[in-house]
CSV table of C-alpha atoms in Angstrom, one decimal:
chain,number,residue,atom,x,y,z
A,28,MET,CA,13.6,86.0,139.8
A,29,PRO,CA,15.1,88.5,142.5
A,30,SER,CA,17.1,86.4,144.2
A,31,ILE,CA,19.4,85.9,140.7
A,32,PHE,CA,19.8,89.4,140.4
A,33,ASN,CA,21.0,89.9,144.2
A,34,ASP,CA,23.2,86.9,144.0
A,35,LEU,CA,24.7,88.7,141.0
A,36,LEU,CA,25.1,92.1,142.6
A,37,THR,CA,26.2,91.3,146.0
A,38,THR,CA,29.6,89.6,147.1
A,39,PRO,CA,29.4,87.3,149.7
A,40,ALA,CA,31.7,88.7,153.3
A,41,HIS,CA,34.4,86.0,154.1
A,42,ALA,CA,35.4,85.7,157.2
A,43,GLN,CA,38.0,87.9,158.3
A,44,SER,CA,41.0,86.9,161.3
A,45,ALA,CA,39.8,88.4,164.2
A,46,GLY,CA,41.1,91.5,166.3
A,47,GLY,CA,45.3,92.8,165.7
A,48,GLY,CA,44.6,96.4,164.3
A,49,PHE,CA,46.8,99.2,163.6
A,50,LEU,CA,49.7,98.3,166.3
A,51,SER,CA,49.8,94.4,165.5
A,52,ALA,CA,52.4,93.2,163.3
A,53,ASP,CA,50.8,93.0,160.3
A,54,GLY,CA,49.2,96.8,160.8
A,55,LEU,CA,53.0,97.6,160.7
A,56,MET,CA,53.9,96.2,158.3
A,57,ALA,CA,51.3,97.7,155.9
A,58,MET,CA,52.8,101.3,157.4
A,59,LEU,CA,56.3,100.8,156.6
A,60,PRO,CA,56.5,101.2,153.1
A,61,TYR,CA,54.6,105.0,154.0
A,62,VAL,CA,56.7,105.7,156.4
A,63,ALA,CA,60.1,104.9,154.1
A,64,MET,CA,58.7,107.0,151.4
A,65,PHE,CA,58.3,110.0,153.9
A,66,GLY,CA,61.8,109.6,155.2
A,67,ILE,CA,63.0,109.4,151.6
A,68,PHE,CA,60.8,112.5,150.4
A,69,TYR,CA,61.6,114.5,153.4
A,70,PHE,CA,66.0,114.1,153.0
A,71,LEU,CA,65.9,114.2,149.1
A,72,LEU,CA,63.0,116.9,148.8
A,73,ILE,CA,61.9,119.1,151.9
A,74,ARG,CA,65.2,119.2,154.1
A,75,PRO,CA,67.5,120.6,151.0
A,76,GLN,CA,64.5,123.2,150.0
A,77,GLN,CA,64.5,124.2,153.6
A,78,VAL,CA,68.1,124.6,153.4
A,79,LYS,CA,68.0,126.2,150.1
A,80,GLN,CA,65.4,129.1,151.4
A,81,LYS,CA,67.4,129.5,154.3
A,82,GLN,CA,70.7,130.6,152.6
A,83,LEU,CA,68.6,133.2,150.4
A,84,ARG,CA,67.2,134.7,153.4
A,85,ASN,CA,70.5,135.1,154.8
A,86,GLN,CA,71.9,136.5,151.8
A,87,LEU,CA,68.9,138.9,151.8
A,88,SER,CA,69.2,139.6,154.8
A,89,THR,CA,72.9,141.1,154.3
A,90,LEU,CA,71.8,142.9,150.5
A,91,ARG,CA,74.9,145.5,150.2
A,92,ARG,CA,75.0,148.0,147.6
A,93,GLY,CA,76.9,146.6,144.4
A,94,ASP,CA,75.3,143.2,144.6
A,95,ARG,CA,74.1,141.4,141.5
A,96,VAL,CA,70.7,140.0,142.1
A,97,LEU,CA,68.0,138.3,139.8
A,98,THR,CA,64.3,139.3,140.6
A,99,ALA,CA,61.4,136.6,140.4
A,100,GLY,CA,60.5,138.0,136.9
A,101,GLY,CA,64.1,137.0,135.6
A,102,VAL,CA,65.4,140.8,135.7
A,103,ILE,CA,69.0,141.2,136.7
A,104,GLY,CA,70.3,144.5,137.9
A,105,VAL,CA,72.7,145.7,140.8
A,106,VAL,CA,71.7,146.6,144.0
A,107,GLN,CA,72.1,150.6,144.5
A,108,LYS,CA,70.4,151.4,148.0
A,109,VAL,CA,69.2,149.1,150.8
A,110,GLN,CA,66.9,150.6,153.2
A,111,PRO,CA,67.2,148.8,156.5
A,112,ASP,CA,63.9,149.6,158.0
A,113,SER,CA,61.9,148.8,154.8
A,114,ASN,CA,61.2,146.2,152.4
A,115,GLU,CA,62.0,147.6,148.9
A,116,VAL,CA,65.6,147.7,147.4
A,117,GLU,CA,66.4,149.9,144.8
A,118,VAL,CA,67.8,148.4,141.5
A,119,GLU,CA,69.8,149.3,138.5
A,120,ILE,CA,68.4,147.2,135.6
A,121,ALA,CA,70.2,149.7,132.9
A,122,GLN,CA,72.5,152.3,132.7
A,123,GLY,CA,70.8,155.3,134.6
A,124,VAL,CA,67.5,152.9,135.1
A,125,ARG,CA,66.4,152.4,138.6
A,126,VAL,CA,63.5,150.3,140.1
A,127,LEU,CA,62.1,149.7,143.4
A,128,VAL,CA,61.6,146.1,144.0
A,129,LEU,CA,60.7,144.0,147.0
A,130,ARG,CA,63.2,142.3,148.7
A,131,ASP,CA,60.9,139.2,148.9
A,132,THR,CA,60.8,139.0,145.0
A,133,ILE,CA,64.6,138.6,145.0
A,134,SER,CA,65.1,134.9,143.8
A,135,SER,CA,68.7,135.0,144.2
A,136,VAL,CA,71.5,137.0,144.7
A,137,ILE,CA,74.3,136.4,141.6
A,138,THR,CA,77.5,138.1,143.1
A,139,SER,CA,77.5,139.4,146.2
A,140,SER,CA,80.1,142.4,147.3
A,141,ALA,CA,80.6,141.7,150.7
A,142,THR,CA,83.3,139.4,151.7
A,143,PRO,CA,83.7,137.1,154.9
A,144,ALA,CA,85.7,138.7,157.8
A,145,ASN,CA,88.4,135.9,157.2
A,146,ASP,CA,88.5,135.5,153.5
A,147,SER,CA,91.8,137.8,152.7
A,148,ALA,CA,93.4,136.5,149.5
A,149,PRO,CA,97.1,134.5,150.3
A,150,GLU,CA,99.8,135.9,149.2
A,151,LYS,CA,102.2,134.1,146.7
A,152,PRO,CA,105.6,133.5,147.6
A,153,ALA,CA,108.1,135.4,145.6
A,154,LYS,CA,109.7,133.2,142.7
A,155,LYS,CA,113.5,132.7,143.4
A,156,ALA,CA,115.5,134.0,140.2
């Protein structure tokens, strides 16, 4: 009787091909989908997020008075005072209401008062009468 239960609960071992391992053609082909998925995730998700974070860091480092910002809490305000030696920024969220926020809690710069060096508006040619 014990041999019947033993036969039902165990599976017979099947012979497998010998050797090969990870560096064989089978091992490399088994890893190919994982490598492809990582490449897709990197170029579609990870890399664009890194570029976006770098752009935000640059915007935060060049904050100026008059910039409209959005905080992580969803509050929109205008930068009134930037302290370069501190991580605090004074933001006006309503007429006469100013709050100190940490630079790290600013999630985006909506409009910037800073203009790049060579961005002057081209003059329109005069119309002939």
